[in-house]
């Protein structure tokens, strides 16, 4: 039997986390200090109670924790981390007097950012707050007009017109959900875009965001939200020149907010289902007395009601095993993960040559235009497509209702990838299954990889051989057609057409889909 072992974290504050498992789901009426307007908004979202991670964060922030410490959350996929930070932030900002950018939530991808924005939009208006996004979904000009406004002129009607002309535009949202690239565009180019008053910084999918520098967005944000200028450290001094201006002066550490009634320190919340423990990565965040909230004995945990299965099949039969499995799943919503964009494209092209399959499927990868991806995702959410063939661009954070199965067509290379892929199902306490197709030589590595996660039982699964045998004739025709398609796409690419396959994959003599 596998005895969970605790790997000792390098950072002392990570060694004894606050155990999320000790919290029970709590009905909204029993949540201390929760604003009734937010309770009503949550009710409209069909949310009647807070999940354990949400309650744990709530107690450390709004009541009675008082945002004393920066918060790091490591809890499984689908456990409700988005609302865990959205709710305390919205409640804390509900008493704000002047509209300016107070909360910044950074996510690694546009789809994820838009999903998180929806959660904020469901609760923030209830307390008069506005939410914006900087994700590159629209042109920068459209984004600027949604985010920035000139202060209303009547506020300055008594002012000299020349003076009025000097009035800076300002941010017209309280909460901004952003991807790093677009955030940096606004920081460097958008007049009036300011992080000066920021009170909350959320770094969701932290390990992913810290892995890539994304134009140094993090040091830039931290620099813009801290003031080391000692001369400015006196609120109400002559440095405040404009009638509407709020001059925010912060200090970090224990000095924050005491002397001279200065602005509170920037409160940080970082989250992931696979939070990094790497001190050098975490140090970039300049956390203040951080507290770790975590579920489980091991670093990684799979959702409670996830069932894992492995299917062992020969390389050449993998597409057939997949089709047979999908046929058996009878039109249930599935995501099929492959290891690369080429593999995703090849597999969906091959499936399209199978003719009559009893499920609708579509390709979803980073090589497609955003508009195509958004359309596909919408169709998948609405059930017009039941099977999404995707790359790991889909693994993190995406929350699509009704996904009951995840299929790893290609075995993930890391346990973190397995966790995030599998986590697209069995969300919010629901059941789900994760199937991994393995070649014989991969089994040992796969088993030892799964050992790194808690609740890692994996059952052997087979598909009926008669389904596979029945598919063999159509498979050989489909392979021929795939070969032709690969060649024609390679030729198109050579003569200036769009990208489809890498040179490496297109130059292979035998076109396969393994
Ligand atoms: N208190 C709640 N009651 C009912 N459903 C909830 C509650 N909180 C969140 N949910 C639902 O649970 C699902 C998962 O939430 P969320 O996307 O925040 O998970 P997550 O922990 O961020 O997952 P991941 O690590 O994959 O990003 C969502 O569909 C959300 O609407």
Coordinates of C-alpha atoms and ligand atoms in Angstrom, one line a residue:
X1 CA 0.0 0.0 0.0
X2 CA 1.2 3.5 -0.8
X3 CA 2.0 5.4 2.4
X4 CA 1.8 9.1 1.7
X5 CA 5.1 10.7 2.4
X6 CA 5.6 14.3 3.2
X7 CA 8.4 16.0 1.2
X8 CA 9.9 18.6 3.4
X9 CA 9.6 22.0 1.9
X10 CA 12.7 24.2 1.8
X11 CA 10.8 27.3 3.0
X12 CA 9.9 27.1 6.7
X13 CA 6.5 28.7 6.2
X14 CA 5.6 26.0 3.8
X15 CA 6.3 23.1 6.1
X16 CA 3.2 23.3 8.3
X17 CA 0.4 24.5 6.1
X18 CA -3.0 25.3 7.3
X19 CA -5.0 22.2 6.4
X20 CA -7.9 23.0 4.2
X21 CA -9.4 19.6 4.9
X22 CA -10.2 20.6 8.4
X23 CA -12.8 23.1 7.0
X24 CA -16.3 21.9 6.2
X25 CA -18.4 23.3 3.4
X26 CA -20.4 26.1 5.1
X27 CA -23.9 27.4 4.1
X28 CA -23.7 31.1 3.1
X29 CA -25.9 32.2 6.0
X30 CA -23.3 30.8 8.4
X31 CA -20.4 32.7 6.8
X32 CA -19.4 35.6 9.2
X33 CA -19.4 39.1 7.8
X34 CA -20.7 38.1 4.3
X35 CA -22.4 41.1 2.8
X36 CA -26.1 40.2 2.1
X37 CA -25.8 41.7 -1.4
X38 CA -23.1 39.2 -2.2
X39 CA -25.0 36.4 -0.6
X40 CA -27.9 37.3 -3.0
X41 CA -25.5 37.4 -6.0
X42 CA -24.1 34.0 -5.0
X43 CA -27.6 32.6 -4.7
X44 CA -28.2 33.7 -8.4
X45 CA -25.2 31.6 -9.3
X46 CA -26.8 28.6 -7.6
X47 CA -24.1 28.8 -4.9
X48 CA -25.5 28.0 -1.5
X49 CA -22.4 27.3 0.5
X50 CA -18.7 28.0 0.5
X51 CA -16.4 25.2 -0.4
X52 CA -13.6 24.4 2.2
X53 CA -10.9 26.3 0.4
X54 CA -13.2 29.3 0.0
X55 CA -14.0 29.3 3.7
X56 CA -10.4 28.9 4.7
X57 CA -9.4 31.9 2.6
X58 CA -12.4 33.9 3.8
X59 CA -11.4 33.3 7.4
X60 CA -7.8 34.4 6.7
X61 CA -8.9 37.6 4.9
X62 CA -12.3 39.1 5.7
X63 CA -13.0 37.5 8.9
X64 CA -11.2 37.5 11.3
X65 CA -7.8 37.2 9.5
X66 CA -8.0 40.8 8.2
X67 CA -5.6 40.3 5.3
X68 CA -2.7 40.3 7.8
X69 CA -0.6 37.9 5.7
X70 CA -0.1 37.1 2.0
X71 CA -1.9 33.9 1.1
X72 CA -0.7 31.0 -0.9
X73 CA -3.2 28.3 -1.8
X74 CA -2.4 24.8 -3.0
X75 CA -5.7 23.0 -3.5
X76 CA -6.9 20.5 -6.1
X77 CA -8.3 21.4 -9.5
X78 CA -12.0 22.2 -9.4
X79 CA -12.0 22.9 -5.6
X80 CA -13.2 26.5 -6.2
X81 CA -10.1 28.6 -6.0
X82 CA -11.5 31.4 -8.2
X83 CA -14.3 32.3 -5.8
X84 CA -11.9 31.8 -2.9
X85 CA -10.1 35.0 -3.9
X86 CA -12.9 36.8 -5.8
X87 CA -15.3 36.9 -2.8
X88 CA -13.0 38.4 -0.2
X89 CA -11.6 40.9 -2.7
X90 CA -15.1 42.1 -3.8
X91 CA -16.3 42.3 -0.2
X92 CA -13.3 44.3 0.9
X93 CA -13.6 46.8 -1.9
X94 CA -17.3 47.2 -1.5
X95 CA -16.8 50.2 0.8
X96 CA -14.5 52.0 -1.5
X97 CA -15.4 55.7 -2.1
X98 CA -13.5 56.5 -5.3
X99 CA -13.3 54.3 -8.4
X100 CA -9.8 53.4 -9.3
X101 CA -7.9 50.2 -10.0
X102 CA -7.7 48.3 -6.7
X103 CA -7.4 44.7 -7.6
X104 CA -5.4 43.0 -10.3
X105 CA -5.8 39.4 -11.2
X106 CA -3.2 37.9 -13.5
X107 CA -3.7 34.7 -15.4
X108 CA -1.5 32.9 -18.0
X109 CA -4.1 32.7 -20.9
X110 CA -6.8 34.8 -22.4
X111 CA -9.5 32.1 -22.1
X112 CA -8.7 31.6 -18.5
X113 CA -8.8 35.3 -17.8
X114 CA -12.2 35.7 -19.5
X115 CA -13.5 32.8 -17.4
X116 CA -12.3 34.5 -14.2
X117 CA -13.7 37.8 -15.3
X118 CA -17.1 36.2 -15.6
X119 CA -16.9 35.1 -11.9
X120 CA -16.1 38.6 -10.8
X121 CA -18.8 40.0 -13.0
X122 CA -21.3 37.8 -11.3
X123 CA -20.7 39.2 -7.9
X124 CA -18.9 42.6 -8.2
X125 CA -21.8 44.7 -9.6
X126 CA -23.9 43.7 -6.6
X127 CA -21.8 46.0 -4.5
X128 CA -21.3 48.7 -7.1
X129 CA -17.9 47.5 -8.4
X130 CA -16.8 47.3 -12.0
X131 CA -14.6 44.7 -13.6
X132 CA -12.5 45.1 -16.7
X133 CA -10.1 42.9 -18.7
X134 CA -6.8 43.4 -20.4
X135 CA -6.4 40.2 -22.4
X136 CA -6.1 41.2 -26.0
X137 CA -9.6 39.9 -27.0
X138 CA -10.3 43.3 -28.6
X139 CA -8.1 45.9 -30.1
X140 CA -5.9 47.9 -27.7
X141 CA -8.0 51.0 -28.5
X142 CA -11.2 49.3 -27.6
X143 CA -9.6 48.0 -24.4
X144 CA -8.4 51.5 -23.5
X145 CA -11.8 53.0 -24.0
X146 CA -13.3 50.4 -21.7
X147 CA -10.6 50.8 -19.0
X148 CA -9.8 54.5 -19.0
X149 CA -11.9 57.6 -18.7
X150 CA -11.4 61.3 -18.3
X151 CA -12.8 62.4 -15.0
X152 CA -16.3 63.9 -15.4
X153 CA -16.0 67.6 -16.3
X154 CA -18.6 68.8 -13.7
X155 CA -16.2 67.8 -11.0
X156 CA -13.9 70.5 -12.4
X157 CA -16.4 73.1 -13.6
X158 CA -15.0 75.7 -11.3
X159 CA -11.5 75.1 -12.6
X160 CA -9.5 77.1 -15.1
X161 CA -9.8 75.4 -18.6
X162 CA -6.1 75.3 -18.9
X163 CA -5.9 73.5 -15.6
X164 CA -8.7 71.2 -16.6
X165 CA -6.7 70.2 -19.7
X166 CA -4.0 68.9 -17.5
X167 CA -6.3 66.5 -15.7
X168 CA -5.1 63.0 -16.3
X169 CA -7.4 60.3 -17.5
X170 CA -8.0 57.6 -14.9
X171 CA -8.9 53.9 -14.7
X172 CA -12.6 53.3 -14.8
X173 CA -12.6 49.8 -13.3
X174 CA -12.1 48.6 -9.8
X175 CA -11.0 45.1 -10.7
X176 CA -8.8 44.2 -13.6
X177 CA -8.3 40.6 -14.9
X178 CA -5.3 40.5 -17.2
X179 CA -2.8 38.4 -19.1
X180 CA 0.8 39.5 -18.6
X181 CA 1.4 40.6 -22.2
X182 CA -1.6 42.9 -22.4
X183 CA -1.0 44.1 -18.9
X184 CA 2.5 45.2 -19.9
X185 CA 1.1 46.9 -23.0
X186 CA -1.2 49.1 -20.8
X187 CA 1.5 49.7 -18.2
X188 CA 3.9 51.0 -20.8
X189 CA 1.6 52.7 -23.3
X190 CA -1.8 53.6 -21.9
X191 CA -2.2 57.1 -20.5
X192 CA -4.0 57.1 -17.2
X193 CA -3.4 53.4 -16.6
X194 CA -2.1 53.3 -13.1
X195 CA -1.4 50.6 -10.5
X196 CA -0.8 53.3 -7.9
X197 CA -3.9 52.4 -5.8
X198 CA -3.7 48.7 -6.1
X199 CA -4.6 46.9 -2.9
X200 CA -4.9 43.3 -4.2
X201 CA -2.7 41.3 -6.5
X202 CA -3.8 37.8 -7.4
X203 CA -1.4 35.5 -9.3
X204 CA -3.5 32.6 -10.4
X205 CA -1.8 29.5 -11.8
X206 CA 1.2 30.8 -10.1
X207 CA 3.7 28.1 -11.0
X208 CA 2.8 28.6 -14.7
X209 CA 3.1 32.4 -14.5
X210 CA 6.4 32.2 -12.7
X211 CA 7.9 29.8 -15.2
X212 CA 8.0 32.5 -17.9
X213 CA 9.1 36.0 -17.5
X214 CA 6.4 37.5 -19.8
X215 CA 8.3 40.8 -20.3
X216 CA 9.2 41.1 -16.6
X217 CA 5.5 41.8 -15.7
X218 CA 6.0 40.8 -12.1
X219 CA 8.9 43.0 -11.1
X220 CA 7.3 45.8 -13.0
X221 CA 4.0 45.4 -11.1
X222 CA 5.8 45.2 -7.8
X223 CA 7.9 48.2 -8.5
X224 CA 4.9 50.3 -9.5
X225 CA 3.0 49.3 -6.4
X226 CA 5.7 50.1 -3.9
X227 CA 7.1 53.4 -2.8
X228 CA 10.6 53.7 -1.4
X229 CA 10.5 57.5 -1.7
X230 CA 10.9 58.6 1.9
X231 CA 10.0 62.2 1.0
X232 CA 6.6 61.1 -0.1
X233 CA 5.9 59.2 3.1
X234 CA 3.7 61.7 4.7
X235 CA 0.1 61.6 3.7
X236 CA -1.5 65.0 3.3
X237 CA 1.8 66.7 2.5
X238 CA 2.2 69.3 -0.2
X239 CA 3.0 66.6 -2.8
X240 CA -0.8 66.2 -3.3
X241 CA -1.4 68.7 -6.0
X242 CA -4.6 67.8 -7.9
X243 CA -7.9 68.1 -6.2
X244 CA -9.0 64.6 -7.3
X245 CA -5.7 63.0 -6.8
X246 CA -5.0 60.3 -4.2
X247 CA -1.4 59.9 -3.6
X248 CA -0.7 56.3 -2.5
X249 CA 2.3 55.7 -0.4
X250 CA 3.0 52.2 0.7
X251 CA 5.5 50.5 2.8
X252 CA 6.0 46.8 3.0
X253 CA 6.4 44.7 6.1
X254 CA 5.1 45.6 9.5
X255 CA 5.3 49.3 9.0
X256 CA 2.5 49.3 6.6
X257 CA -0.5 51.5 7.2
X258 CA 0.3 52.7 10.7
X259 CA 2.2 56.0 10.7
X260 CA 0.6 58.9 8.9
X261 CA -2.5 56.8 7.9
X262 CA -0.9 55.6 4.8
X263 CA -2.4 53.2 2.3
X264 CA -2.4 49.5 3.2
X265 CA 0.2 47.3 1.8
X266 CA -0.4 45.4 -1.4
X267 CA -2.1 42.1 -0.4
X268 CA -1.0 39.1 -2.5
X269 CA -2.9 35.9 -3.1
X270 CA -1.2 33.2 -5.1
X271 CA -2.8 29.9 -6.1
X272 CA -2.4 26.7 -8.0
X273 CA -3.3 23.0 -7.8
X274 CA 0.4 22.4 -8.2
X275 CA 1.9 25.3 -6.3
X276 CA 5.7 25.6 -6.7
X277 CA 7.8 25.2 -3.6
X278 CA 10.9 26.5 -5.3
X279 CA 12.3 29.3 -3.0
X280 CA 13.9 31.1 -5.9
X281 CA 10.7 31.3 -7.9
X282 CA 8.6 32.3 -4.9
X283 CA 11.0 35.0 -3.8
X284 CA 10.1 36.9 -7.0
X285 CA 6.7 37.6 -5.4
X286 CA 8.1 39.4 -2.3
X287 CA 5.5 37.7 -0.1
X288 CA 4.7 39.3 3.2
X289 CA 4.5 36.8 6.2
X290 CA 3.0 34.2 3.8
X291 CA 0.6 31.6 5.0
X292 CA 0.2 28.4 3.0
X293 CA -3.3 26.8 2.8
X294 CA -3.1 23.3 1.4
X295 CA -5.1 20.1 1.1
X296 CA -3.6 16.7 1.5
X297 CA -0.4 15.1 2.8
X298 CA 1.4 15.1 -0.6
X299 CA 2.2 18.1 -2.8
X300 CA -0.3 17.0 -5.3
X301 CA -3.8 15.7 -4.9
X302 CA -6.3 14.5 -7.5
X303 CA -10.0 15.4 -7.1
X304 CA -11.9 13.2 -4.6
X305 CA -14.2 11.7 -7.1
X306 CA -11.8 11.2 -10.0
X307 CA -11.4 7.7 -11.3
X308 CA -8.1 7.0 -13.2
X309 CA -7.8 4.3 -15.8
X310 CA -5.0 3.1 -18.1
X311 CA -5.4 1.4 -21.4
X312 CA -2.4 -0.4 -22.8
X313 CA -2.3 -0.6 -26.6
X314 CA 0.2 -1.0 -29.4
X315 CA 1.4 2.2 -31.0
X316 CA -0.3 1.6 -34.3
X317 CA -3.6 0.8 -32.7
X318 CA -3.8 3.9 -30.6
X319 CA -6.2 5.8 -32.8
X320 CA -8.5 2.7 -32.9
X321 CA -8.4 2.3 -29.1
X322 CA -9.4 6.0 -28.9
X323 CA -12.3 5.7 -31.3
X324 CA -13.4 2.5 -29.6
X325 CA -13.3 4.2 -26.2
X326 CA -15.1 7.2 -27.4
X327 CA -17.8 5.0 -28.9
X328 CA -18.1 3.3 -25.6
X329 CA -18.5 6.6 -23.8
X330 CA -21.5 7.3 -26.0
X331 CA -21.4 11.0 -26.7
X332 CA -20.4 12.1 -23.1
X333 CA -18.4 15.3 -23.0
X334 CA -14.6 14.4 -23.3
X335 CA -11.3 16.2 -23.8
X336 CA -8.6 14.3 -25.5
X337 CA -5.2 15.5 -24.8
X338 CA -2.2 15.1 -27.1
X339 CA 1.4 16.0 -26.6
X340 CA 1.7 18.7 -29.2
X341 CA -0.1 20.9 -31.7
X342 CA 1.1 18.7 -34.6
X343 CA -0.3 15.6 -32.8
X344 CA -3.6 17.4 -32.1
X345 CA -4.0 18.4 -35.7
X346 CA -2.9 15.0 -37.0
X347 CA -5.3 13.1 -34.8
X348 CA -8.3 15.3 -35.5
X349 CA -7.5 15.1 -39.3
X350 CA -7.4 11.3 -39.0
X351 CA -10.6 11.1 -37.1
X352 CA -12.3 13.3 -39.7
X353 CA -11.5 10.5 -42.3
X354 CA -13.2 7.8 -40.2
X355 CA -16.5 8.9 -41.5
X356 CA -19.4 8.0 -39.4
X357 CA -18.4 8.3 -35.7
X358 CA -21.1 8.7 -33.1
X359 CA -19.7 11.9 -31.6
X360 CA -18.9 15.4 -32.8
X361 CA -15.4 16.5 -32.3
X362 CA -13.2 19.5 -32.9
X363 CA -9.6 20.5 -32.8
X364 CA -8.5 23.1 -30.2
X365 CA -4.9 24.3 -30.2
X366 CA -2.8 27.3 -29.9
X367 CA -2.1 27.4 -33.6
X368 CA -5.7 28.3 -34.4
X369 CA -6.8 31.8 -34.4
X370 CA -8.3 33.0 -31.1
X371 CA -11.7 33.6 -32.8
X372 CA -11.7 30.0 -34.0
X373 CA -10.8 28.7 -30.6
X374 CA -13.4 30.8 -28.9
X375 CA -16.0 29.5 -31.3
X376 CA -15.0 25.9 -30.7
X377 CA -15.0 26.4 -26.9
X378 CA -18.5 27.9 -27.1
X379 CA -19.7 24.9 -29.1
X380 CA -18.1 22.5 -26.6
X381 CA -19.6 24.4 -23.7
X382 CA -23.1 24.3 -25.3
X383 CA -22.7 20.6 -26.2
X384 CA -22.8 21.0 -30.0
X385 CA -19.3 19.3 -29.9
X386 CA -18.9 16.4 -27.5
X387 CA -15.2 15.7 -28.0
X388 CA -12.4 18.3 -27.9
X389 CA -9.0 17.3 -29.2
X390 CA -6.7 19.6 -27.4
X391 CA -3.1 20.4 -26.5
X392 CA -2.0 21.4 -23.1
X393 CA -3.3 24.9 -23.8
X394 CA -6.5 23.5 -22.4
X395 CA -5.1 21.9 -19.3
X396 CA -4.9 24.7 -16.8
X397 CA -7.9 26.2 -15.1
X398 CA -10.5 25.7 -17.8
X399 CA -13.9 25.1 -16.3
X400 CA -16.4 23.6 -18.8
X401 CA -19.6 22.2 -17.3
X402 CA -20.4 18.6 -17.9
X403 CA -17.0 17.2 -18.8
X404 CA -17.2 13.7 -17.5
X405 CA -14.1 12.2 -19.2
X406 CA -10.5 13.2 -19.9
X407 CA -8.5 11.1 -22.2
X408 CA -4.7 11.3 -22.3
X409 CA -4.1 10.2 -25.9
X410 CA -0.4 10.9 -25.2
X411 CA 0.9 10.2 -21.8
X412 CA 1.7 13.4 -19.9
X413 CA 5.4 13.8 -19.2
X414 CA 5.0 15.2 -15.7
X415 CA 2.6 14.6 -12.8
X416 CA 1.7 18.3 -12.8
X417 CA 0.5 17.9 -16.3
X418 CA -1.5 14.8 -15.4
X419 CA -3.1 16.7 -12.5
X420 CA -4.1 19.7 -14.6
X421 CA -5.4 17.6 -17.5
X422 CA -7.3 15.2 -15.3
X423 CA -8.7 18.2 -13.4
X424 CA -10.9 19.3 -16.3
X425 CA -13.3 16.7 -15.0
X426 CA -14.5 15.7 -11.5
X427 CA -14.8 19.4 -10.6
X428 CA -16.8 21.0 -7.8
X429 CA -17.2 17.6 -6.0
X430 CA -18.6 15.9 -9.1
X431 CA -17.5 12.5 -10.5
X432 CA -15.3 12.0 -13.5
X433 CA -12.9 9.7 -15.2
X434 CA -9.4 10.1 -16.6
X435 CA -8.2 7.5 -19.2
X436 CA -4.5 7.3 -20.3
X437 CA -3.5 5.4 -23.4
X438 CA -0.2 3.8 -22.8
X439 CA 2.3 1.8 -24.8
X440 CA 3.7 -1.2 -22.9
X441 CA 7.1 0.5 -22.3
X442 CA 5.4 3.6 -20.8
X443 CA 3.5 1.8 -18.1
X444 CA 6.2 1.7 -15.5
X445 CA 7.0 5.4 -15.8
X446 CA 3.3 6.2 -15.7
X447 CA 2.7 4.2 -12.6
X448 CA 5.7 5.8 -10.8
X449 CA 4.6 9.3 -11.9
X450 CA 1.1 8.8 -10.5
X451 CA 2.7 7.8 -7.1
X452 CA 3.6 11.4 -6.7
X453 CA -0.1 12.3 -6.2
X454 CA -2.5 11.5 -3.5
X455 CA -5.5 9.2 -4.2
X456 CA -3.6 7.8 -7.2
X457 CA -5.3 4.4 -7.8
X458 CA -5.4 3.6 -11.5
X459 CA -7.4 0.7 -12.9
X460 CA -6.6 -1.3 -16.0
X461 CA -9.2 -0.8 -18.7
X462 CA -9.7 -2.5 -22.0
X463 CA -11.8 -1.8 -25.1
X464 CA -13.7 -4.6 -26.8
X465 CA -11.5 -6.1 -29.6
X466 CA -14.5 -6.6 -31.9
X467 CA -14.9 -2.8 -32.0
X468 CA -11.2 -2.4 -32.9
X469 CA -11.3 -5.2 -35.5
X470 CA -14.5 -3.7 -37.0
X471 CA -12.7 -0.3 -37.5
X472 CA -9.5 -1.7 -39.2
X473 CA -10.7 -1.4 -42.8
X474 CA -11.8 2.2 -42.4
X475 CA -8.6 3.0 -40.4
X476 CA -6.3 2.0 -43.3
X477 CA -8.2 4.2 -45.7
X478 CA -8.1 7.0 -43.2
X479 CA -4.3 6.7 -42.8
X480 CA -3.9 6.9 -46.6
X481 CA -6.0 10.1 -46.7
X482 CA -4.1 11.5 -43.8
X483 CA -0.8 10.9 -45.6
X484 CA -2.2 12.8 -48.7
X485 CA -3.4 15.7 -46.4
X486 CA 0.0 15.9 -44.7
X487 CA 1.7 16.2 -48.0
X488 CA -0.6 18.8 -49.4
X489 CA -0.3 20.9 -46.2
X490 CA 3.5 20.6 -46.4
X491 CA 3.4 21.8 -50.0
X492 CA 1.1 24.7 -49.1
X493 CA 3.4 25.7 -46.3
X494 CA 6.3 25.6 -48.6
X495 CA 4.6 27.9 -51.1
X496 CA 3.5 30.3 -48.4
X497 CA 0.3 28.7 -47.0
X498 CA -0.5 28.5 -43.3
X499 CA 1.4 26.4 -40.9
X500 CA 0.2 22.9 -40.2
X501 CA 3.0 20.6 -39.4
X502 CA 6.6 21.1 -38.4
X503 CA 9.2 20.3 -40.9
X504 CA 10.2 17.3 -38.7
X505 CA 6.8 15.8 -38.7
X506 CA 6.0 16.4 -42.4
X507 CA 9.3 14.9 -43.5
X508 CA 8.5 11.6 -41.8
X509 CA 8.2 8.9 -44.4
X510 CA 5.4 7.1 -42.7
X511 CA 2.5 9.2 -41.6
X512 CA 1.1 7.8 -38.4
X513 CA -0.9 9.0 -35.5
X514 CA 0.8 7.4 -32.6
Ligands
LIG1 N1 -19.3 27.3 -3.4 C1 -19.5 26.7 -4.6 N2 -20.7 26.0 -4.8 C2 -21.0 25.4 -5.9 N3 -20.1 25.4 -7.0 C3 -19.0 26.1 -6.9 C4 -18.6 26.8 -5.7 N4 -17.5 27.3 -5.9 C5 -17.1 27.1 -7.1 N5 -18.0 26.3 -7.7 C6 -17.9 25.8 -9.1 O1 -16.8 24.9 -9.1 C7 -16.2 24.8 -10.3 C8 -14.7 24.9 -10.2 O2 -14.3 26.2 -9.6 P1 -12.9 26.9 -10.0 O3 -12.8 27.0 -11.5 O4 -12.8 28.1 -9.2 O5 -11.9 25.7 -9.5 P2 -10.3 25.9 -9.4 O6 -10.0 25.3 -8.0 O7 -9.8 27.2 -9.7 O8 -9.8 24.8 -10.5 P3 -8.5 24.8 -11.3 O9 -7.3 24.5 -10.4 O10 -8.7 23.7 -12.3 O11 -8.3 26.2 -11.9 C9 -16.8 26.0 -11.1 O12 -17.7 25.5 -12.1 C10 -17.5 26.8 -10.1 O13 -18.6 27.4 -10.6

